[in-house]
CSV table of C-alpha atoms and ligand atoms in Angstrom, one decimal:
chain,number,residue,atom,x,y,z
A,113,UNK,CA,-27.3,100.2,-22.8
A,114,UNK,CA,-29.3,102.9,-25.3
A,115,UNK,CA,-28.3,101.9,-28.9
A,116,UNK,CA,-30.1,103.7,-32.1
A,117,UNK,CA,-30.1,101.6,-35.3
A,118,UNK,CA,-29.9,103.3,-38.8
A,119,UNK,CA,-30.5,102.4,-42.2
A,120,UNK,CA,-30.0,105.2,-44.4
A,121,UNK,CA,-31.4,105.1,-48.1
A,122,UNK,CA,-31.6,107.5,-50.8
A,123,UNK,CA,-34.8,108.9,-50.0
A,124,UNK,CA,-35.2,107.3,-46.5
A,125,UNK,CA,-34.0,106.9,-43.3
A,126,UNK,CA,-35.2,103.6,-41.0
A,127,UNK,CA,-34.4,103.7,-37.3
A,128,UNK,CA,-34.8,101.8,-34.2
A,129,UNK,CA,-33.8,102.7,-30.6
A,130,UNK,CA,-33.4,99.9,-28.5
A,131,UNK,CA,-32.3,99.5,-24.8
A,132,UNK,CA,-30.2,96.2,-24.5
A,133,UNK,CA,-28.5,94.1,-22.1
A,134,UNK,CA,-28.0,90.9,-24.5
A,135,UNK,CA,-29.5,88.8,-27.4
A,136,UNK,CA,-32.4,87.9,-25.2
A,137,UNK,CA,-32.7,90.7,-22.9
A,138,UNK,CA,-33.6,93.8,-24.9
A,139,UNK,CA,-36.6,96.1,-25.5
A,140,UNK,CA,-37.8,98.2,-28.8
A,141,UNK,CA,-38.3,101.3,-27.4
A,142,UNK,CA,-39.1,103.2,-30.9
A,143,UNK,CA,-38.8,102.4,-34.5
A,144,UNK,CA,-39.5,104.6,-37.6
A,145,UNK,CA,-39.2,105.4,-41.1
A,146,UNK,CA,-38.8,108.7,-42.7
A,147,UNK,CA,-39.7,108.5,-46.5
A,148,UNK,CA,-39.5,110.9,-49.5
A,149,UNK,CA,-36.6,112.9,-48.5
A,150,UNK,CA,-36.3,115.5,-51.2
A,151,UNK,CA,-39.7,114.7,-52.5
A,152,UNK,CA,-42.9,117.3,-52.4
A,153,UNK,CA,-44.4,115.9,-49.3
A,154,UNK,CA,-42.2,113.8,-46.5
A,155,UNK,CA,-43.3,111.7,-44.2
A,156,UNK,CA,-42.4,110.1,-40.9
A,157,UNK,CA,-44.0,107.1,-39.3
A,158,UNK,CA,-42.8,107.1,-35.3
A,159,UNK,CA,-43.8,104.4,-33.1
A,160,UNK,CA,-43.2,104.1,-29.8
A,161,UNK,CA,-43.6,100.9,-27.5
A,162,UNK,CA,-43.8,101.6,-23.7
A,163,UNK,CA,-45.5,99.0,-21.0
A,164,UNK,CA,-46.5,96.8,-23.8
A,165,UNK,CA,-48.5,99.4,-25.5
A,166,UNK,CA,-48.0,100.5,-29.5
A,167,UNK,CA,-48.3,103.9,-30.5
A,168,UNK,CA,-48.1,105.5,-33.8
A,169,UNK,CA,-47.4,108.9,-35.0
A,170,UNK,CA,-47.7,110.3,-38.8
A,171,UNK,CA,-46.0,113.2,-39.5
A,172,UNK,CA,-46.1,114.7,-43.2
A,173,UNK,CA,-44.0,117.6,-43.9
A,174,UNK,CA,-41.7,118.3,-46.7
A,175,UNK,CA,-38.1,117.1,-45.7
A,176,UNK,CA,-35.2,119.0,-48.2
A,177,UNK,CA,-32.5,116.3,-46.8
A,178,UNK,CA,-31.2,113.8,-44.7
A,179,UNK,CA,-30.2,116.3,-42.0
A,180,UNK,CA,-33.9,117.6,-41.7
A,181,UNK,CA,-34.9,114.0,-41.6
A,182,UNK,CA,-32.8,113.2,-38.8
A,183,UNK,CA,-33.6,116.4,-37.0
A,184,UNK,CA,-37.4,114.8,-36.7
A,185,UNK,CA,-36.1,111.7,-35.3
A,186,UNK,CA,-34.3,113.3,-32.6
A,187,UNK,CA,-37.4,115.8,-32.2
A,188,UNK,CA,-39.8,113.1,-31.9
A,189,UNK,CA,-37.3,110.7,-30.2
A,190,UNK,CA,-37.0,113.5,-26.9
A,191,UNK,CA,-40.7,114.5,-27.3
A,192,UNK,CA,-42.7,114.7,-24.4
A,193,UNK,CA,-45.5,112.8,-25.4
A,194,UNK,CA,-44.2,111.0,-28.4
A,195,UNK,CA,-40.6,110.0,-27.4
A,196,UNK,CA,-39.1,107.7,-25.3
A,197,UNK,CA,-35.9,109.4,-24.1
A,198,UNK,CA,-35.3,113.1,-22.5
A,199,UNK,CA,-32.5,114.0,-24.4
A,200,UNK,CA,-30.2,112.5,-27.3
A,201,UNK,CA,-27.3,112.5,-24.9
A,202,UNK,CA,-29.1,108.9,-23.6
A,203,UNK,CA,-28.1,107.5,-26.8
A,204,UNK,CA,-24.9,105.7,-26.3
A,205,UNK,CA,-24.6,104.2,-29.6
A,206,UNK,CA,-25.6,104.5,-33.1
A,207,UNK,CA,-25.3,101.6,-35.3
A,208,UNK,CA,-25.5,102.1,-38.8
A,209,UNK,CA,-26.2,99.4,-41.6
A,210,UNK,CA,-23.6,100.0,-44.6
A,211,UNK,CA,-23.9,97.7,-47.9
A,212,UNK,CA,-20.4,97.2,-48.6
A,213,UNK,CA,-16.7,97.4,-47.8
A,214,UNK,CA,-15.6,95.1,-50.0
A,215,UNK,CA,-12.6,93.3,-48.9
A,216,UNK,CA,-11.7,95.6,-46.4
A,217,UNK,CA,-13.3,94.7,-43.5
A,218,UNK,CA,-14.8,91.5,-42.3
A,219,UNK,CA,-16.2,92.8,-39.1
A,220,UNK,CA,-18.0,95.6,-37.8
A,221,UNK,CA,-15.8,98.8,-37.1
A,222,UNK,CA,-15.8,101.9,-34.8
A,223,UNK,CA,-16.4,104.8,-37.5
A,224,UNK,CA,-13.5,106.7,-38.4
A,225,UNK,CA,-12.2,109.0,-41.0
A,226,UNK,CA,-10.8,106.1,-42.4
A,227,UNK,CA,-13.3,104.2,-42.8
A,228,UNK,CA,-15.6,106.9,-44.0
A,229,UNK,CA,-13.1,106.6,-46.7
A,230,UNK,CA,-13.4,103.2,-47.5
A,231,UNK,CA,-17.3,103.7,-47.5
A,232,UNK,CA,-16.6,106.2,-50.1
A,233,UNK,CA,-14.0,104.3,-52.3
A,234,UNK,CA,-17.0,101.8,-52.6
A,235,UNK,CA,-19.5,104.0,-54.1
A,236,UNK,CA,-18.8,102.3,-57.4
A,237,UNK,CA,-19.9,99.1,-56.3
A,238,UNK,CA,-22.7,100.0,-54.3
A,239,UNK,CA,-23.8,102.6,-55.9
A,240,UNK,CA,-27.4,103.1,-54.6
A,241,UNK,CA,-26.3,102.1,-50.8
A,242,UNK,CA,-23.1,103.6,-50.0
A,243,UNK,CA,-23.4,107.0,-51.0
A,244,UNK,CA,-26.8,107.6,-48.6
A,245,UNK,CA,-25.3,105.2,-46.2
A,246,UNK,CA,-22.2,107.8,-45.6
A,247,UNK,CA,-24.7,110.3,-45.3
A,248,UNK,CA,-26.9,108.8,-42.8
A,249,UNK,CA,-23.3,108.4,-40.8
A,250,UNK,CA,-22.3,112.1,-41.4
A,251,UNK,CA,-26.0,113.4,-39.9
A,252,UNK,CA,-26.0,111.0,-36.9
A,253,UNK,CA,-22.6,112.5,-35.8
A,254,UNK,CA,-23.7,116.1,-36.0
A,255,UNK,CA,-26.9,115.2,-33.8
A,256,UNK,CA,-25.0,112.4,-31.6
A,257,UNK,CA,-21.4,113.7,-31.4
A,258,UNK,CA,-20.7,112.2,-28.0
A,259,UNK,CA,-22.1,108.7,-29.3
A,260,UNK,CA,-19.6,106.2,-30.6
A,261,UNK,CA,-20.8,105.5,-34.3
A,262,UNK,CA,-20.7,102.2,-35.1
A,263,UNK,CA,-20.5,100.3,-39.3
A,264,UNK,CA,-22.0,96.9,-39.6
A,265,UNK,CA,-21.5,96.1,-43.1
A,266,UNK,CA,-23.9,93.8,-45.4
A,267,UNK,CA,-20.6,92.1,-47.0
A,268,UNK,CA,-18.7,91.2,-43.4
A,269,UNK,CA,-20.1,88.0,-42.8
A,270,UNK,CA,-19.5,86.5,-46.5
A,271,UNK,CA,-15.7,87.4,-46.1
A,272,UNK,CA,-14.5,83.8,-44.8
A,273,UNK,CA,-15.6,82.5,-48.4
A,274,UNK,CA,-12.3,80.7,-49.9
A,275,UNK,CA,-11.2,82.2,-53.2
A,276,UNK,CA,-13.0,79.2,-55.2
A,277,UNK,CA,-16.4,80.6,-54.4
A,278,UNK,CA,-15.8,84.5,-54.3
A,279,UNK,CA,-13.8,84.7,-57.8
A,280,UNK,CA,-15.6,85.0,-61.1
A,281,UNK,CA,-14.0,83.0,-64.3
A,282,UNK,CA,-12.8,86.4,-66.0
A,283,UNK,CA,-9.6,87.8,-66.6
A,284,UNK,CA,-7.7,87.7,-63.0
A,285,UNK,CA,-6.6,91.1,-63.2
A,286,UNK,CA,-10.3,92.5,-63.1
A,287,UNK,CA,-10.0,91.1,-59.6
A,288,UNK,CA,-6.8,92.8,-58.7
A,289,UNK,CA,-7.1,96.0,-60.5
A,290,UNK,CA,-11.2,96.5,-60.4
A,291,UNK,CA,-12.0,94.3,-57.1
A,292,UNK,CA,-14.8,92.4,-59.0
A,293,UNK,CA,-15.6,89.4,-57.2
A,294,UNK,CA,-18.4,87.8,-55.2
A,295,UNK,CA,-19.2,90.0,-52.3
A,296,UNK,CA,-22.5,88.8,-51.2
A,297,UNK,CA,-25.0,90.7,-49.3
A,298,UNK,CA,-27.8,90.3,-46.3
A,299,UNK,CA,-24.7,89.4,-44.4
A,300,UNK,CA,-26.2,90.4,-41.0
A,301,UNK,CA,-29.3,88.5,-41.3
A,302,UNK,CA,-27.3,85.2,-42.2
A,303,UNK,CA,-25.1,86.0,-39.7
A,304,UNK,CA,-28.2,86.2,-36.8
A,305,UNK,CA,-29.6,83.3,-38.6
A,306,UNK,CA,-26.2,81.2,-38.3
A,307,UNK,CA,-26.1,82.1,-34.2
A,308,UNK,CA,-30.0,81.4,-34.1
A,309,UNK,CA,-29.8,78.0,-35.6
A,310,UNK,CA,-27.2,77.0,-33.3
A,311,UNK,CA,-28.7,78.2,-30.1
A,312,UNK,CA,-32.1,76.3,-31.5
A,313,UNK,CA,-30.6,72.6,-32.2
A,314,UNK,CA,-28.4,73.2,-29.1
A,315,UNK,CA,-25.0,72.7,-30.8
A,316,UNK,CA,-21.9,75.2,-30.6
A,317,UNK,CA,-21.6,77.7,-33.3
A,318,UNK,CA,-18.1,76.4,-34.7
A,319,UNK,CA,-19.5,73.3,-35.2
A,320,UNK,CA,-23.1,74.5,-36.7
A,321,UNK,CA,-23.5,73.5,-40.7
A,322,UNK,CA,-26.6,74.9,-42.0
A,323,UNK,CA,-28.0,76.6,-45.5
A,324,UNK,CA,-29.4,79.7,-44.8
A,325,UNK,CA,-32.4,80.7,-47.2
A,326,UNK,CA,-33.3,84.5,-46.8
A,327,UNK,CA,-36.6,85.2,-49.0
A,328,UNK,CA,-37.6,88.9,-48.7
A,329,UNK,CA,-38.0,91.6,-51.0
A,330,UNK,CA,-34.3,90.6,-52.2
A,331,UNK,CA,-33.6,86.9,-52.0
A,332,UNK,CA,-30.5,85.4,-51.0
A,333,UNK,CA,-28.9,81.7,-49.8
A,334,UNK,CA,-25.8,81.3,-47.5
A,335,UNK,CA,-23.8,77.9,-47.3
A,336,UNK,CA,-22.4,77.9,-43.7
A,337,UNK,CA,-19.8,75.4,-42.5
A,338,UNK,CA,-18.7,75.7,-39.0
A,339,UNK,CA,-20.3,78.9,-38.0
A,340,UNK,CA,-18.4,80.5,-41.2
A,341,UNK,CA,-20.2,81.5,-44.4
A,342,UNK,CA,-18.3,79.5,-47.3
A,343,UNK,CA,-20.7,80.7,-50.4
A,344,UNK,CA,-23.5,82.7,-51.0
A,345,UNK,CA,-25.6,83.5,-54.0
A,346,UNK,CA,-25.6,87.3,-54.3
A,347,UNK,CA,-22.7,88.4,-56.1
A,348,UNK,CA,-20.4,91.8,-56.6
A,349,UNK,CA,-24.0,93.6,-56.5
A,350,UNK,CA,-27.2,92.0,-55.2
A,351,UNK,CA,-28.9,91.1,-58.6
A,352,UNK,CA,-27.1,87.6,-58.7
A,353,UNK,CA,-28.6,84.1,-57.6
A,354,UNK,CA,-32.1,83.5,-56.7
A,355,UNK,CA,-35.0,84.9,-58.5
A,356,UNK,CA,-36.4,87.7,-56.5
A,357,UNK,CA,-39.4,90.1,-56.6
A,358,UNK,CA,-38.1,92.4,-59.1
A,359,UNK,CA,-34.7,91.1,-60.1
A,360,UNK,CA,-33.7,88.1,-62.6
A,361,UNK,CA,-31.1,86.3,-60.5
A,362,UNK,CA,-28.4,84.2,-62.4
A,363,UNK,CA,-28.6,85.1,-66.2
A,364,UNK,CA,-26.5,84.5,-69.2
A,365,UNK,CA,-24.4,87.9,-69.5
A,366,UNK,CA,-24.4,87.5,-73.5
A,367,UNK,CA,-28.0,87.6,-73.4
A,368,UNK,CA,-27.9,91.4,-72.5
A,369,UNK,CA,-26.2,92.2,-75.8
A,370,UNK,CA,-28.6,90.2,-77.7
A,371,UNK,CA,-31.6,92.2,-76.2
A,372,UNK,CA,-29.8,95.6,-76.5
A,373,UNK,CA,-29.3,95.0,-80.1
A,374,UNK,CA,-33.1,94.3,-80.9
A,375,UNK,CA,-34.6,96.9,-78.2
A,376,UNK,CA,-31.7,99.7,-78.3
A,377,UNK,CA,-31.4,100.0,-74.3
A,378,UNK,CA,-28.1,101.0,-73.3
A,379,UNK,CA,-26.7,99.1,-70.5
A,380,UNK,CA,-28.1,101.5,-67.6
A,381,UNK,CA,-31.5,100.7,-69.2
A,382,UNK,CA,-30.4,96.9,-69.4
A,383,UNK,CA,-29.3,96.6,-65.9
A,384,UNK,CA,-32.0,98.9,-64.4
A,385,UNK,CA,-34.4,96.2,-66.1
A,386,UNK,CA,-32.7,93.1,-64.7
A,387,UNK,CA,-33.0,94.9,-61.4
A,388,UNK,CA,-36.8,96.7,-61.6
A,389,UNK,CA,-38.8,94.6,-64.1
A,390,UNK,CA,-37.7,91.3,-64.0
A,391,UNK,CA,-38.1,88.3,-61.4
A,392,UNK,CA,-41.5,87.5,-60.6
A,393,UNK,CA,-42.9,91.0,-61.7
A,394,UNK,CA,-41.2,90.1,-65.2
A,395,UNK,CA,-42.6,86.7,-65.5
A,396,UNK,CA,-46.1,87.3,-64.1
A,397,UNK,CA,-46.8,91.0,-63.6
A,398,UNK,CA,-46.7,91.4,-59.8
A,399,UNK,CA,-43.8,91.1,-57.3
A,400,UNK,CA,-45.3,90.6,-54.0
A,401,UNK,CA,-45.4,87.0,-52.7
A,402,UNK,CA,-48.4,87.1,-51.5
A,403,UNK,CA,-50.3,88.4,-54.9
A,404,UNK,CA,-48.1,85.5,-56.8
A,405,UNK,CA,-49.2,83.0,-54.8
A,406,UNK,CA,-52.9,84.2,-54.6
A,407,UNK,CA,-52.9,84.5,-58.3
A,408,UNK,CA,-51.8,81.3,-58.9
A,409,UNK,CA,-54.3,79.8,-56.8
A,410,UNK,CA,-56.5,81.5,-58.8
A,411,UNK,CA,-55.6,79.7,-61.9
A,412,UNK,CA,-53.4,82.5,-63.7
A,413,UNK,CA,-51.1,80.3,-65.5
A,414,UNK,CA,-48.1,83.1,-65.7
A,415,UNK,CA,-48.2,83.3,-61.9
A,416,UNK,CA,-48.1,79.4,-61.7
A,417,UNK,CA,-45.0,79.6,-63.7
A,418,UNK,CA,-42.9,82.5,-61.4
A,419,UNK,CA,-43.9,80.4,-58.8
A,420,UNK,CA,-42.5,77.6,-60.0
A,421,UNK,CA,-39.3,79.5,-61.6
A,422,UNK,CA,-38.8,81.1,-58.0
A,423,UNK,CA,-38.9,77.8,-56.1
A,424,UNK,CA,-36.9,75.6,-59.0
A,425,UNK,CA,-33.5,78.0,-58.6
A,426,UNK,CA,-34.0,77.5,-54.8
A,427,UNK,CA,-34.0,73.9,-54.8
A,428,UNK,CA,-31.0,74.1,-57.5
A,429,UNK,CA,-29.3,75.9,-54.8
A,430,UNK,CA,-29.8,73.7,-52.0
A,431,UNK,CA,-28.5,71.1,-53.9
A,432,UNK,CA,-25.3,72.9,-54.7
A,433,UNK,CA,-25.0,74.3,-51.6
A,434,UNK,CA,-25.5,70.3,-49.8
A,435,UNK,CA,-22.7,69.4,-52.0
A,436,UNK,CA,-20.2,71.9,-50.7
A,437,UNK,CA,-21.4,71.9,-46.9
A,438,UNK,CA,-20.8,68.2,-45.4
A,439,UNK,CA,-23.1,67.2,-43.0
A,440,UNK,CA,-25.4,70.0,-42.8
A,441,UNK,CA,-27.6,70.3,-39.5
A,442,UNK,CA,-30.3,72.2,-40.9
A,443,UNK,CA,-32.0,74.3,-43.9
A,444,UNK,CA,-33.2,77.3,-42.6
A,445,UNK,CA,-36.2,80.0,-44.0
A,446,UNK,CA,-36.1,83.2,-42.9
A,447,UNK,CA,-37.2,87.1,-44.1
A,448,UNK,CA,-41.3,87.8,-45.2
A,449,UNK,CA,-41.6,84.8,-47.7
A,450,UNK,CA,-39.2,82.5,-45.7
A,451,UNK,CA,-40.9,83.0,-42.2
A,452,UNK,CA,-44.7,83.7,-43.5
A,453,UNK,CA,-45.2,81.7,-46.8
A,454,UNK,CA,-46.0,78.0,-46.3
A,455,UNK,CA,-47.1,77.4,-49.7
A,456,UNK,CA,-43.6,78.7,-51.0
A,457,UNK,CA,-41.6,76.5,-48.2
A,458,UNK,CA,-44.0,73.5,-49.4
A,459,UNK,CA,-42.9,73.7,-53.1
A,460,UNK,CA,-39.3,74.3,-52.0
A,461,UNK,CA,-38.9,71.2,-50.0
A,462,UNK,CA,-41.7,69.1,-52.3
A,463,UNK,CA,-39.2,66.1,-54.3
A,464,UNK,CA,-36.4,66.9,-52.3
A,465,UNK,CA,-36.6,63.7,-50.1
A,466,UNK,CA,-34.0,62.1,-51.2
A,467,UNK,CA,-31.7,64.7,-49.6
A,468,UNK,CA,-33.0,64.2,-46.6
A,469,UNK,CA,-35.6,67.2,-46.8
A,470,UNK,CA,-38.4,66.0,-45.5
A,471,UNK,CA,-41.2,68.5,-44.4
A,472,UNK,CA,-43.9,68.0,-42.1
A,473,UNK,CA,-46.8,69.3,-44.3
A,474,UNK,CA,-49.1,69.9,-40.9
A,475,UNK,CA,-46.0,72.1,-38.8
A,476,UNK,CA,-45.1,74.1,-42.1
A,477,UNK,CA,-48.8,74.9,-42.5
A,478,UNK,CA,-49.1,75.9,-38.8
A,479,UNK,CA,-49.6,79.7,-38.1
A,480,UNK,CA,-47.0,80.8,-35.8
A,481,UNK,CA,-44.2,83.7,-35.5
A,482,UNK,CA,-41.5,82.3,-33.4
A,483,UNK,CA,-38.4,80.0,-34.1
A,484,UNK,CA,-40.0,76.8,-34.9
A,485,UNK,CA,-39.0,73.1,-37.1
A,486,UNK,CA,-41.1,71.8,-39.5
A,487,UNK,CA,-39.3,68.8,-40.5
A,488,UNK,CA,-40.7,65.0,-40.1
A,489,UNK,CA,-39.8,63.4,-36.8
A,490,UNK,CA,-36.5,61.3,-37.6
A,491,UNK,CA,-35.7,63.4,-40.9
A,492,UNK,CA,-32.0,63.4,-41.5
A,493,UNK,CA,-32.2,67.1,-41.8
A,494,UNK,CA,-33.9,69.8,-39.8
A,495,UNK,CA,-36.0,72.2,-41.6
A,496,UNK,CA,-36.2,75.4,-39.5
A,497,UNK,CA,-38.5,78.7,-39.6
A,498,UNK,CA,-36.5,81.1,-37.8
A,499,UNK,CA,-37.2,85.2,-37.7
A,500,UNK,CA,-34.4,87.4,-38.6
A,501,UNK,CA,-33.5,90.5,-36.9
A,502,UNK,CA,-31.4,92.4,-38.2
A,503,UNK,CA,-31.5,95.6,-36.1
A,504,UNK,CA,-31.0,93.5,-33.3
A,505,UNK,CA,-28.0,91.8,-34.8
A,506,UNK,CA,-26.5,95.6,-35.6
A,507,UNK,CA,-27.4,96.8,-32.2
A,508,UNK,CA,-26.0,93.8,-30.6
A,509,UNK,CA,-22.6,94.1,-32.6
A,510,UNK,CA,-22.5,98.3,-31.8
A,511,UNK,CA,-22.7,97.5,-28.1
A,512,UNK,CA,-20.2,94.8,-28.5
A,513,UNK,CA,-17.7,97.1,-30.1
A,514,UNK,CA,-18.3,99.9,-28.0
A,515,UNK,CA,-18.1,97.7,-24.5
A,516,UNK,CA,-15.7,94.7,-25.6
A,517,UNK,CA,-18.5,92.7,-24.4
B,964,ADP,P1,-37.3,93.1,-47.1
B,964,ADP,O1,-36.3,92.4,-48.0
B,964,ADP,O2,-37.3,94.1,-48.0
B,964,ADP,O3,-36.5,93.2,-45.6
B,964,ADP,P2,-38.9,91.6,-45.9
B,964,ADP,O4,-38.2,90.4,-45.4
B,964,ADP,O5,-40.0,92.3,-45.1
B,964,ADP,O6,-38.7,92.9,-46.7
B,964,ADP,O7,-40.1,90.8,-46.9
B,964,ADP,C1,-41.0,91.6,-47.9
B,964,ADP,C2,-41.8,90.2,-48.7
B,964,ADP,O8,-42.4,89.4,-47.8
B,964,ADP,C3,-42.8,91.1,-50.0
B,964,ADP,O9,-42.3,91.2,-50.5
B,964,ADP,C4,-43.8,90.0,-49.6
B,964,ADP,O10,-43.9,89.4,-50.5
B,964,ADP,C5,-43.3,88.6,-48.7
B,964,ADP,N1,-44.4,88.2,-47.6
B,964,ADP,C6,-44.5,88.9,-46.5
B,964,ADP,N2,-45.7,87.8,-45.8
B,964,ADP,C7,-46.0,87.2,-46.5
B,964,ADP,C8,-47.3,86.1,-46.8
B,964,ADP,N3,-47.6,85.8,-45.6
B,964,ADP,N4,-47.0,85.1,-47.7
B,964,ADP,C9,-46.3,85.3,-49.2
B,964,ADP,N5,-45.2,86.6,-48.8
B,964,ADP,C10,-45.4,87.2,-47.8
């Protein structure tokens, strides 16, 4: 079944066309990124995969809006030389990544006018993502009128959290009237990792307990008990929790008033600084973990401090989640940093032997791309590195929603 996965951002559209039967039998036919929509020069990077060969095409042309961007995607997918299908009608379903639906949906849903109204209702709680996500849906409906459109929400997996985990200790009517609560994000990734962990360790999903550690540009953790999320580190927005490339993570909210008073920043500038100028970048000037590790290894004291802070925050969350999930089977590293940075994994696991976390240094350092275990033989807790695949998860859920299987 051919499924197109779309992740529309404010000036970009990420896409992947898959032909899939199930989680193990699928092929990526094409993938790409439309960037700089609305800017002087737009760019489309389009890659096709045929007979094990990868071919990449780059186009640079101004793209006025998402409609023009999507029209290039359709043209490239159906192009006799650069395409992989003859007609857009071959696409049997479109799966959209959507940031937030609050508490309204706890699963993937077929897009209807009511679903679109809900996505709109949550614009204030996902101001950077929900509006372009909805735009992506509306242009896809125009270009693929016969294909069912499906929304996969980044918050859905976390809807199983109990109130003690998702409520903030603030006036209760902020929750009942204004919907303020922890929603969590990266849900599609944490769900994929939960299923992949159950499969890797050979346990039924309903008996699998784990701590999922997603370390990419954004970083978050999920505590999973019996296959269901019971707590997560991101909050009402993706700013809370772990230290990230440019986000502060947890902070004392009263500090905002103090710094705003001293600097004259308004609240928008402050939240922007916490989202874009903080985290690793705020401490050592760079946000790419490869550069931070390199600088720290070269003796840069600020980079060393940033690295220590990043890993220490994760250690604290591991401690907290081991307390709330009894009998954890595995802690699992995923995403750009989690999958690729042996030094970061080593720093996180070092000193946690008393919690059953015993890393095998050689296995950790060995270069590999696939799923793997990196704990010492006989250790009480498994430590795994599992590649996440959010596009595959979206495609699978889209297919399931359409076919019921
Ligand atoms: P996103 O969250 O946008 O999906 P990724 O999961 O691709 O991002 O993660 C991107 C991050 O992964 C980059 O910021 C980079 O710091 C980090 N990264 C990728 N490869 C490595 C590596 N070999 N060592 C350390 N960090 C890496």
